[in-house]
């Protein structure tokens, strides 16, 4: 299942895109953010067999796509 989160914000610069899922990466001023939110989200998705990725252009907003695995639960008798 794919879920998309789309915003119309300022977008992410091309130079920052490769780093947004890295721990402690932030473009905010010191003390205004830890840079852990996207890292933790990415780590959880990876652990559970899913994916999260982004498409963005500076000035055009961003689209985050989360791919969630579908699990089949088998009831044992």
mmCIF file of C-alpha atoms in Angstrom:
data_model
loop_
_atom_site.group_PDB
_atom_site.id
_atom_site.type_symbol
_atom_site.label_atom_id
_atom_site.label_comp_id
_atom_site.label_asym_id
_atom_site.label_seq_id
_atom_site.Cartn_x
_atom_site.Cartn_y
_atom_site.Cartn_z
ATOM 1 C CA UNK A 1 0.000 0.000 0.000
ATOM 2 C CA UNK A 2 1.359 3.418 -0.900
ATOM 3 C CA UNK A 3 0.452 6.507 1.093
ATOM 4 C CA UNK A 4 1.460 9.952 -0.105
ATOM 5 C CA UNK A 5 1.857 13.063 1.995
ATOM 6 C CA UNK A 6 2.013 16.172 -0.171
ATOM 7 C CA UNK A 7 2.744 19.704 0.941
ATOM 8 C CA UNK A 8 2.991 23.008 -0.875
ATOM 9 C CA UNK A 9 5.811 24.367 1.273
ATOM 10 C CA UNK A 10 9.192 25.681 0.228
ATOM 11 C CA UNK A 11 10.483 22.269 -0.912
ATOM 12 C CA UNK A 12 13.874 20.708 -0.245
ATOM 13 C CA UNK A 13 17.000 21.893 -1.996
ATOM 14 C CA UNK A 14 18.774 19.485 -4.321
ATOM 15 C CA UNK A 15 21.906 19.636 -2.158
ATOM 16 C CA UNK A 16 19.937 18.612 0.973
ATOM 17 C CA UNK A 17 17.875 15.769 -0.547
ATOM 18 C CA UNK A 18 20.559 13.058 -0.174
ATOM 19 C CA UNK A 19 20.808 13.749 3.565
ATOM 20 C CA UNK A 20 17.226 14.187 4.803
ATOM 21 C CA UNK A 21 16.973 10.661 6.231
ATOM 22 C CA UNK A 22 20.379 10.907 7.954
ATOM 23 C CA UNK A 23 20.452 11.137 11.758
ATOM 24 C CA UNK A 24 20.792 14.679 13.111
ATOM 25 C CA UNK A 25 20.486 16.319 9.690
ATOM 26 C CA UNK A 26 18.530 19.548 9.918
ATOM 27 C CA UNK A 27 18.384 22.842 8.084
ATOM 28 C CA UNK A 28 17.031 24.588 11.166
ATOM 29 C CA UNK A 29 19.059 26.811 13.456
ATOM 30 C CA UNK A 30 20.876 25.229 16.388
ATOM 31 C CA UNK A 31 18.357 24.526 19.148
ATOM 32 C CA UNK A 32 15.333 24.586 16.817
ATOM 33 C CA UNK A 33 15.363 20.939 15.761
ATOM 34 C CA UNK A 34 17.148 17.664 16.392
ATOM 35 C CA UNK A 35 17.130 16.268 12.868
ATOM 36 C CA UNK A 36 15.756 12.948 14.061
ATOM 37 C CA UNK A 37 12.168 12.925 12.761
ATOM 38 C CA UNK A 38 12.769 11.694 9.222
ATOM 39 C CA UNK A 39 15.626 9.444 10.383
ATOM 40 C CA UNK A 40 13.334 7.684 12.877
ATOM 41 C CA UNK A 41 10.502 7.432 10.334
ATOM 42 C CA UNK A 42 12.882 5.927 7.779
ATOM 43 C CA UNK A 43 14.289 3.487 10.358
ATOM 44 C CA UNK A 44 10.825 2.267 11.382
ATOM 45 C CA UNK A 45 9.745 1.770 7.778
ATOM 46 C CA UNK A 46 12.937 -0.131 6.951
ATOM 47 C CA UNK A 47 12.587 -2.348 10.050
ATOM 48 C CA UNK A 48 9.018 -3.240 9.108
ATOM 49 C CA UNK A 49 9.835 -3.985 5.466
ATOM 50 C CA UNK A 50 8.469 -0.751 4.050
ATOM 51 C CA UNK A 51 9.992 2.264 2.349
ATOM 52 C CA UNK A 52 9.763 6.019 2.550
ATOM 53 C CA UNK A 53 11.061 8.339 -0.115
ATOM 54 C CA UNK A 54 10.633 11.911 -1.231
ATOM 55 C CA UNK A 55 10.282 13.922 -4.404
ATOM 56 C CA UNK A 56 10.874 17.619 -3.999
ATOM 57 C CA UNK A 57 11.996 20.726 -5.786
ATOM 58 C CA UNK A 58 12.940 23.892 -4.045
ATOM 59 C CA UNK A 59 10.011 26.301 -4.199
ATOM 60 C CA UNK A 60 7.544 23.572 -5.231
ATOM 61 C CA UNK A 61 6.750 21.614 -2.081
ATOM 62 C CA UNK A 62 7.428 17.953 -1.373
ATOM 63 C CA UNK A 63 5.765 14.587 -1.829
ATOM 64 C CA UNK A 64 6.662 11.863 0.643
ATOM 65 C CA UNK A 65 5.620 8.371 -0.379
ATOM 66 C CA UNK A 66 5.360 5.659 2.242
ATOM 67 C CA UNK A 67 5.165 2.103 0.985
ATOM 68 C CA UNK A 68 3.617 -0.140 3.624
ATOM 69 C CA UNK A 69 3.919 -3.906 3.390
ATOM 70 C CA UNK A 70 0.764 -5.982 3.590
ATOM 71 C CA UNK A 71 0.977 -8.874 5.976
ATOM 72 C CA UNK A 72 -1.238 -11.901 5.780
ATOM 73 C CA UNK A 73 -2.116 -13.108 9.236
ATOM 74 C CA UNK A 74 -2.647 -16.832 9.398
ATOM 75 C CA UNK A 75 -4.606 -18.126 12.356
ATOM 76 C CA UNK A 76 -3.233 -21.364 13.721
ATOM 77 C CA UNK A 77 -5.720 -23.901 15.051
#
